[in-house]
């Protein structure tokens, strides 16, 4: 029987378990606070930010919601980040990407105080992750580590194949898999748009992470018997329904399920974990900033 890994359930247990750390912070007089900054009128970005805010409220994290006119000068965003860096009541800062074309996303990421960079994208935090001394693991790959663990899969000595080399998913995922640490110690291959003979690589995988953003590009023929398959993709494809579209992953679910021992669905797999690990990082950040030891899940 193939296990369908329930991301909603694992995410809920992480949220429940964060209560201990949030209580420890409350005992020390601190309420974790996450500032979300949105400089966009893209409906998807608006939805992501409002989901992150309601997640915060649900677990007892204060959410500070800052909207910036997408036509404003880039300086407005940098000044806002600088004010949030200086605000001792703010523990985490998240600037929702993408930012408008006239704003440099690299410059924005560098402007965030690395101690408040709960996405883990600041170069200092990327460096620490690579060096095996992560302060904040990026939310999506960290969530995937938790999903793999929840399926009872030990990564040590396994062949892990990551399809995609983005800064937010593929690269940090591969870095976590190669760390000499729990959830790591895997022999790791990173595939990307220039990889030759992708199926030959994916068929080697004991653990396959698909993060290419190409609808259903991985099918059962590309997967080894018994593999654990993690589908990161969230792709809108036209559909004959009220919305006119549906969401599909990078994995063709039905044929892959026949081969895999465990697989994540889309939706309800990686997505809820990304959101839960943002809460985790915000709670961790609050403990670090106030020198309070917290027990994290
Ligand atoms: P990206 O576009 O930044 O990177 C995609 C990567 O895939 C690139 O490195 C590219 O080299 C590689 N790629 C593209 N086509 C390929 C092909 N045919 N063969 C092999 N490699 C190929 O995307 P991203 O931000 O990493 O996101 C990837 C997907 O994951 C998207 O669908 C995105 O919506 C989704 N995503 C989901 C979550 C979540 O929480 N579930 C979080 C982040 C991203």
CSV table of C-alpha atoms and ligand atoms in Angstrom, one decimal:
chain,number,residue,atom,x,y,z
A,1,UNK,CA,0.0,0.0,0.0
A,2,UNK,CA,1.3,3.4,-1.0
A,3,UNK,CA,1.3,5.9,1.9
A,4,UNK,CA,-0.3,9.2,0.9
A,5,UNK,CA,1.6,11.6,3.1
A,6,UNK,CA,-0.9,14.0,4.7
A,7,UNK,CA,0.8,17.4,4.8
A,8,UNK,CA,-2.2,19.0,6.5
A,9,UNK,CA,-2.0,16.5,9.4
A,10,UNK,CA,1.7,16.9,9.8
A,11,UNK,CA,1.5,20.7,9.6
A,12,UNK,CA,-1.3,20.6,12.2
A,13,UNK,CA,0.8,18.6,14.6
A,14,UNK,CA,3.7,21.1,14.2
A,15,UNK,CA,1.4,23.9,14.9
A,16,UNK,CA,0.0,22.1,18.0
A,17,UNK,CA,3.6,21.4,19.2
A,18,UNK,CA,4.6,25.0,18.8
A,19,UNK,CA,2.3,25.8,21.7
A,20,UNK,CA,5.0,24.7,24.2
A,21,UNK,CA,7.6,27.1,22.8
A,22,UNK,CA,5.0,29.9,22.6
A,23,UNK,CA,4.1,29.3,26.3
A,24,UNK,CA,7.7,29.4,27.2
A,25,UNK,CA,8.1,32.8,25.5
A,26,UNK,CA,4.9,34.1,27.1
A,27,UNK,CA,6.3,33.1,30.5
A,28,UNK,CA,9.3,35.3,29.7
A,29,UNK,CA,6.9,38.1,28.7
A,30,UNK,CA,7.3,37.8,24.9
A,31,UNK,CA,4.7,37.4,22.1
A,32,UNK,CA,6.3,36.3,18.8
A,33,UNK,CA,5.5,38.9,16.1
A,34,UNK,CA,5.8,38.4,12.3
A,35,UNK,CA,5.6,41.4,10.0
A,36,UNK,CA,4.4,40.6,6.5
A,37,UNK,CA,5.2,43.2,3.8
A,38,UNK,CA,3.2,43.1,0.6
A,39,UNK,CA,4.2,45.3,-2.3
A,40,UNK,CA,1.9,43.8,-5.0
A,41,UNK,CA,-1.7,43.7,-6.1
A,42,UNK,CA,-1.4,40.2,-7.4
A,43,UNK,CA,-4.3,38.2,-6.0
A,44,UNK,CA,-2.2,35.1,-5.4
A,45,UNK,CA,0.3,37.1,-3.4
A,46,UNK,CA,-2.5,38.7,-1.4
A,47,UNK,CA,-3.9,35.3,-0.7
A,48,UNK,CA,-0.6,33.9,0.5
A,49,UNK,CA,-0.1,36.8,2.8
A,50,UNK,CA,-3.6,36.6,4.3
A,51,UNK,CA,-3.1,32.9,4.8
A,52,UNK,CA,0.2,33.5,6.6
A,53,UNK,CA,-1.5,36.0,8.9
A,54,UNK,CA,-4.4,33.8,9.8
A,55,UNK,CA,-1.9,30.9,10.5
A,56,UNK,CA,-0.1,33.3,12.9
A,57,UNK,CA,-3.3,34.3,14.7
A,58,UNK,CA,-4.3,30.6,15.1
A,59,UNK,CA,-1.2,29.7,17.1
A,60,UNK,CA,-0.8,33.0,19.1
A,61,UNK,CA,1.8,34.8,16.9
A,62,UNK,CA,1.0,38.4,16.4
A,63,UNK,CA,0.8,39.4,12.7
A,64,UNK,CA,1.7,42.9,11.5
A,65,UNK,CA,0.3,43.5,8.1
A,66,UNK,CA,2.0,46.2,6.0
A,67,UNK,CA,0.9,47.0,2.5
A,68,UNK,CA,2.9,49.2,0.2
A,69,UNK,CA,1.6,50.6,-3.1
A,70,UNK,CA,3.2,48.6,-5.9
A,71,UNK,CA,3.8,51.9,-7.7
A,72,UNK,CA,5.7,53.5,-4.8
A,73,UNK,CA,9.5,54.1,-5.0
A,74,UNK,CA,11.7,51.2,-4.1
A,75,UNK,CA,13.0,53.4,-1.2
A,76,UNK,CA,9.6,53.0,0.4
A,77,UNK,CA,10.1,49.3,0.8
A,78,UNK,CA,13.7,49.6,2.0
A,79,UNK,CA,12.7,52.2,4.6
A,80,UNK,CA,9.9,50.0,5.8
A,81,UNK,CA,12.3,47.1,6.2
A,82,UNK,CA,14.7,49.3,8.0
A,83,UNK,CA,12.0,50.4,10.4
A,84,UNK,CA,11.0,46.8,11.1
A,85,UNK,CA,14.7,45.9,11.6
A,86,UNK,CA,14.8,48.5,14.3
A,87,UNK,CA,11.5,47.6,16.0
A,88,UNK,CA,12.2,45.5,19.0
A,89,UNK,CA,8.7,44.2,19.0
A,90,UNK,CA,9.1,42.6,15.6
A,91,UNK,CA,10.8,39.2,15.5
A,92,UNK,CA,10.3,38.1,11.9
A,93,UNK,CA,10.1,40.0,8.7
A,94,UNK,CA,8.7,38.5,5.5
A,95,UNK,CA,8.6,40.4,2.2
A,96,UNK,CA,6.2,38.6,-0.1
A,97,UNK,CA,7.9,37.8,-3.4
A,98,UNK,CA,7.7,38.7,-6.2
A,99,UNK,CA,8.3,42.5,-5.7
A,100,UNK,CA,7.6,44.9,-8.6
A,101,UNK,CA,10.2,45.0,-11.4
A,102,UNK,CA,11.6,48.4,-10.2
A,103,UNK,CA,12.6,46.8,-6.9
A,104,UNK,CA,15.6,44.6,-6.6
A,105,UNK,CA,14.6,41.4,-4.8
A,106,UNK,CA,18.3,40.7,-4.0
A,107,UNK,CA,18.6,44.1,-2.4
A,108,UNK,CA,15.4,43.6,-0.4
A,109,UNK,CA,16.6,40.2,0.9
A,110,UNK,CA,19.9,41.7,2.0
A,111,UNK,CA,18.2,44.6,3.7
A,112,UNK,CA,16.4,42.3,6.2
A,113,UNK,CA,18.2,41.9,9.5
A,114,UNK,CA,19.4,38.3,9.2
A,115,UNK,CA,18.2,37.6,12.8
A,116,UNK,CA,14.7,38.5,11.6
A,117,UNK,CA,14.9,36.7,8.2
A,118,UNK,CA,12.4,33.9,8.9
A,119,UNK,CA,12.4,32.9,5.3
A,120,UNK,CA,16.1,32.1,5.6
A,121,UNK,CA,17.0,33.8,2.3
A,122,UNK,CA,19.5,36.4,3.5
A,123,UNK,CA,23.1,35.5,2.3
A,124,UNK,CA,24.2,35.2,5.9
A,125,UNK,CA,21.5,32.6,6.6
A,126,UNK,CA,22.2,30.8,3.3
A,127,UNK,CA,25.9,30.6,4.2
A,128,UNK,CA,25.1,29.3,7.6
A,129,UNK,CA,22.9,26.6,6.1
A,130,UNK,CA,25.6,25.5,3.7
A,131,UNK,CA,28.1,25.5,6.5
A,132,UNK,CA,26.0,23.1,8.6
A,133,UNK,CA,25.1,25.7,11.2
A,134,UNK,CA,21.6,26.8,10.0
A,135,UNK,CA,19.9,29.6,11.9
A,136,UNK,CA,16.6,29.4,10.0
A,137,UNK,CA,16.1,26.6,7.5
A,138,UNK,CA,14.1,27.8,4.5
A,139,UNK,CA,10.4,26.9,5.1
A,140,UNK,CA,9.7,24.6,2.1
A,141,UNK,CA,12.8,22.3,2.3
A,142,UNK,CA,12.5,22.2,6.1
A,143,UNK,CA,8.9,21.2,5.7
A,144,UNK,CA,9.9,18.5,3.3
A,145,UNK,CA,12.4,17.1,5.8
A,146,UNK,CA,9.6,16.9,8.3
A,147,UNK,CA,7.3,15.1,5.8
A,148,UNK,CA,10.0,12.6,4.9
A,149,UNK,CA,10.6,12.0,8.6
A,150,UNK,CA,6.8,11.6,9.2
A,151,UNK,CA,6.7,8.9,6.6
A,152,UNK,CA,9.3,7.0,8.6
A,153,UNK,CA,11.9,7.3,5.9
A,154,UNK,CA,15.5,7.5,7.1
A,155,UNK,CA,17.5,9.6,4.6
A,156,UNK,CA,20.9,8.3,5.7
A,157,UNK,CA,22.8,6.7,2.9
A,158,UNK,CA,19.9,7.0,0.5
A,159,UNK,CA,19.9,8.4,-3.0
A,160,UNK,CA,18.1,11.7,-3.0
A,161,UNK,CA,17.3,13.4,-6.3
A,162,UNK,CA,16.1,17.0,-6.3
A,163,UNK,CA,14.6,18.3,-9.6
A,164,UNK,CA,15.0,22.1,-9.6
A,165,UNK,CA,17.8,24.4,-8.5
A,166,UNK,CA,16.0,27.5,-7.3
A,167,UNK,CA,17.3,29.5,-4.4
A,168,UNK,CA,14.1,28.9,-2.4
A,169,UNK,CA,13.5,25.2,-2.9
A,170,UNK,CA,16.0,23.2,-5.0
A,171,UNK,CA,19.4,24.5,-3.6
A,172,UNK,CA,18.5,24.6,0.1
A,173,UNK,CA,16.8,21.2,-0.2
A,174,UNK,CA,20.0,19.7,-1.6
A,175,UNK,CA,22.0,21.4,1.1
A,176,UNK,CA,19.8,19.9,3.8
A,177,UNK,CA,20.0,16.4,2.3
A,178,UNK,CA,23.9,16.5,2.3
A,179,UNK,CA,24.3,17.8,5.8
A,180,UNK,CA,25.8,15.5,8.3
A,181,UNK,CA,22.7,15.7,10.5
A,182,UNK,CA,19.3,14.0,11.0
A,183,UNK,CA,17.3,14.4,7.8
A,184,UNK,CA,20.5,14.6,5.8
A,185,UNK,CA,23.4,12.2,5.1
A,186,UNK,CA,21.8,11.4,1.7
A,187,UNK,CA,23.8,11.0,-1.5
A,188,UNK,CA,22.3,13.9,-3.4
A,189,UNK,CA,21.9,14.7,-7.1
A,190,UNK,CA,20.5,18.0,-8.3
A,191,UNK,CA,18.8,18.1,-11.7
A,192,UNK,CA,17.7,21.2,-13.6
A,193,UNK,CA,16.6,22.5,-17.0
A,194,UNK,CA,20.0,21.5,-18.6
A,195,UNK,CA,20.1,18.0,-17.2
A,196,UNK,CA,20.5,15.4,-19.8
A,197,UNK,CA,18.5,12.2,-19.5
A,198,UNK,CA,16.4,13.3,-16.5
A,199,UNK,CA,14.5,9.9,-16.3
A,200,UNK,CA,17.7,8.1,-15.8
A,201,UNK,CA,18.6,10.3,-12.8
A,202,UNK,CA,15.1,10.2,-11.3
A,203,UNK,CA,14.9,6.4,-11.5
A,204,UNK,CA,17.9,6.3,-9.2
A,205,UNK,CA,16.1,8.1,-6.4
A,206,UNK,CA,15.1,6.6,-3.1
A,207,UNK,CA,13.8,10.0,-2.3
A,208,UNK,CA,12.6,12.2,-5.2
A,209,UNK,CA,11.8,15.9,-4.7
A,210,UNK,CA,10.1,17.5,-7.7
A,211,UNK,CA,10.4,21.3,-7.7
A,212,UNK,CA,10.5,22.3,-11.4
A,213,UNK,CA,7.2,24.1,-11.8
A,214,UNK,CA,6.3,22.0,-14.8
A,215,UNK,CA,2.9,20.4,-14.6
A,216,UNK,CA,3.0,16.6,-14.1
A,217,UNK,CA,6.5,16.3,-15.7
A,218,UNK,CA,7.4,13.2,-13.5
A,219,UNK,CA,5.4,10.1,-14.1
A,220,UNK,CA,5.5,6.5,-12.9
A,221,UNK,CA,8.0,5.5,-15.6
A,222,UNK,CA,10.5,8.0,-14.1
A,223,UNK,CA,10.3,6.6,-10.6
A,224,UNK,CA,11.9,3.6,-8.9
A,225,UNK,CA,9.8,1.0,-7.1
A,226,UNK,CA,9.4,1.9,-3.5
A,227,UNK,CA,10.6,5.5,-3.8
A,228,UNK,CA,9.4,8.4,-1.5
A,229,UNK,CA,8.1,11.1,-3.8
A,230,UNK,CA,7.7,14.7,-2.7
A,231,UNK,CA,5.8,16.9,-5.1
A,232,UNK,CA,6.5,20.6,-4.5
A,233,UNK,CA,4.9,21.9,-7.7
A,234,UNK,CA,1.9,24.1,-7.6
A,235,UNK,CA,0.8,24.7,-11.2
A,236,UNK,CA,-2.4,26.2,-12.5
A,237,UNK,CA,-3.8,24.3,-15.5
A,238,UNK,CA,-7.0,25.0,-17.5
A,239,UNK,CA,-9.9,23.0,-16.3
A,240,UNK,CA,-13.6,22.7,-17.1
A,241,UNK,CA,-14.8,23.9,-13.7
A,242,UNK,CA,-16.2,27.1,-12.2
A,243,UNK,CA,-12.8,28.6,-11.6
A,244,UNK,CA,-11.6,27.6,-15.1
A,245,UNK,CA,-8.4,26.1,-13.6
A,246,UNK,CA,-7.2,23.5,-11.2
A,247,UNK,CA,-3.9,23.0,-9.3
A,248,UNK,CA,-1.6,20.2,-10.2
A,249,UNK,CA,1.8,19.3,-9.0
A,250,UNK,CA,5.0,18.4,-10.9
A,251,UNK,CA,4.2,14.7,-10.5
A,252,UNK,CA,1.6,12.8,-12.4
A,253,UNK,CA,-0.1,11.4,-9.3
A,254,UNK,CA,-1.9,8.3,-10.4
A,255,UNK,CA,0.9,6.6,-12.3
A,256,UNK,CA,3.6,7.6,-9.7
A,257,UNK,CA,1.4,6.3,-6.8
A,258,UNK,CA,1.6,2.8,-8.4
A,259,UNK,CA,5.4,2.8,-8.0
A,260,UNK,CA,6.1,4.9,-4.9
A,261,UNK,CA,6.0,3.7,-1.3
A,262,UNK,CA,5.0,7.1,-0.1
A,263,UNK,CA,3.9,10.2,-2.0
A,264,UNK,CA,2.6,13.7,-1.3
A,265,UNK,CA,-0.6,15.0,-2.9
A,266,UNK,CA,-1.2,18.4,-4.4
A,267,UNK,CA,-2.8,20.2,-2.8
A,268,UNK,CA,-2.4,19.0,0.8
A,269,UNK,CA,1.2,17.9,0.8
A,270,UNK,CA,4.1,20.4,0.8
A,271,UNK,CA,2.1,23.6,0.8
A,272,UNK,CA,0.7,23.4,4.4
A,273,UNK,CA,4.2,22.5,5.6
A,274,UNK,CA,5.8,25.6,4.1
A,275,UNK,CA,3.2,27.7,6.1
A,276,UNK,CA,3.8,25.7,9.3
A,277,UNK,CA,7.6,26.1,9.1
A,278,UNK,CA,7.3,29.9,8.8
A,279,UNK,CA,5.5,29.8,12.2
A,280,UNK,CA,8.3,27.6,13.5
A,281,UNK,CA,11.0,30.1,12.3
A,282,UNK,CA,9.1,33.0,13.8
A,283,UNK,CA,8.9,31.3,17.2
A,284,UNK,CA,12.6,30.3,17.0
A,285,UNK,CA,13.5,33.9,16.0
A,286,UNK,CA,11.7,35.2,19.1
A,287,UNK,CA,13.6,32.9,21.4
A,288,UNK,CA,17.0,33.8,19.8
A,289,UNK,CA,16.3,37.5,20.0
A,290,UNK,CA,15.3,37.4,23.7
A,291,UNK,CA,17.7,34.7,24.8
A,292,UNK,CA,14.9,32.4,25.9
A,293,UNK,CA,15.4,28.7,25.4
A,294,UNK,CA,12.4,27.2,23.7
A,295,UNK,CA,11.5,23.6,22.9
A,296,UNK,CA,10.7,23.4,19.2
A,297,UNK,CA,9.0,20.4,17.5
B,1,LIG,P1,11.7,28.2,-10.2
B,1,LIG,O1,11.0,28.4,-11.5
B,1,LIG,O2,12.5,29.3,-9.5
B,1,LIG,O3,12.8,27.0,-10.4
B,1,LIG,C1,12.4,25.9,-11.2
B,1,LIG,C2,13.7,25.0,-11.3
B,1,LIG,O4,13.3,23.8,-12.1
B,1,LIG,C3,14.8,25.7,-12.1
B,1,LIG,O5,16.0,25.5,-11.3
B,1,LIG,C4,14.9,24.9,-13.4
B,1,LIG,O6,16.3,24.7,-13.8
B,1,LIG,C5,14.2,23.6,-13.1
B,1,LIG,N1,13.5,23.1,-14.2
B,1,LIG,C6,12.6,23.7,-15.0
B,1,LIG,N2,12.1,22.9,-16.0
B,1,LIG,C7,12.8,21.8,-15.9
B,1,LIG,C8,12.8,20.5,-16.6
B,1,LIG,N3,12.0,20.4,-17.7
B,1,LIG,N4,13.6,19.6,-16.2
B,1,LIG,C9,14.4,19.7,-15.1
B,1,LIG,N5,14.4,20.8,-14.4
B,1,LIG,C10,13.7,21.8,-14.8
B,1,LIG,O7,10.6,27.5,-9.2
B,1,LIG,P2,10.5,27.3,-7.6
B,1,LIG,O8,10.3,28.6,-7.0
B,1,LIG,O9,11.7,26.5,-7.1
B,1,LIG,O10,9.2,26.5,-7.6
B,1,LIG,C11,9.0,25.2,-8.2
B,1,LIG,C12,7.6,24.8,-8.1
B,1,LIG,O11,7.3,24.6,-6.7
B,1,LIG,C13,6.6,25.8,-8.6
B,1,LIG,O12,5.5,25.1,-9.2
B,1,LIG,C14,6.2,26.6,-7.4
B,1,LIG,O13,4.9,27.1,-7.5
B,1,LIG,C15,6.2,25.5,-6.4
B,1,LIG,N6,6.4,25.9,-5.0
B,1,LIG,C16,5.7,25.4,-4.1
B,1,LIG,C17,5.9,25.7,-2.7
B,1,LIG,C18,5.0,25.0,-1.7
B,1,LIG,O14,5.0,25.5,-0.6
B,1,LIG,N7,4.3,23.9,-2.1
B,1,LIG,C19,6.9,26.6,-2.4
B,1,LIG,C20,7.7,27.1,-3.4
B,1,LIG,C21,7.5,26.8,-4.7
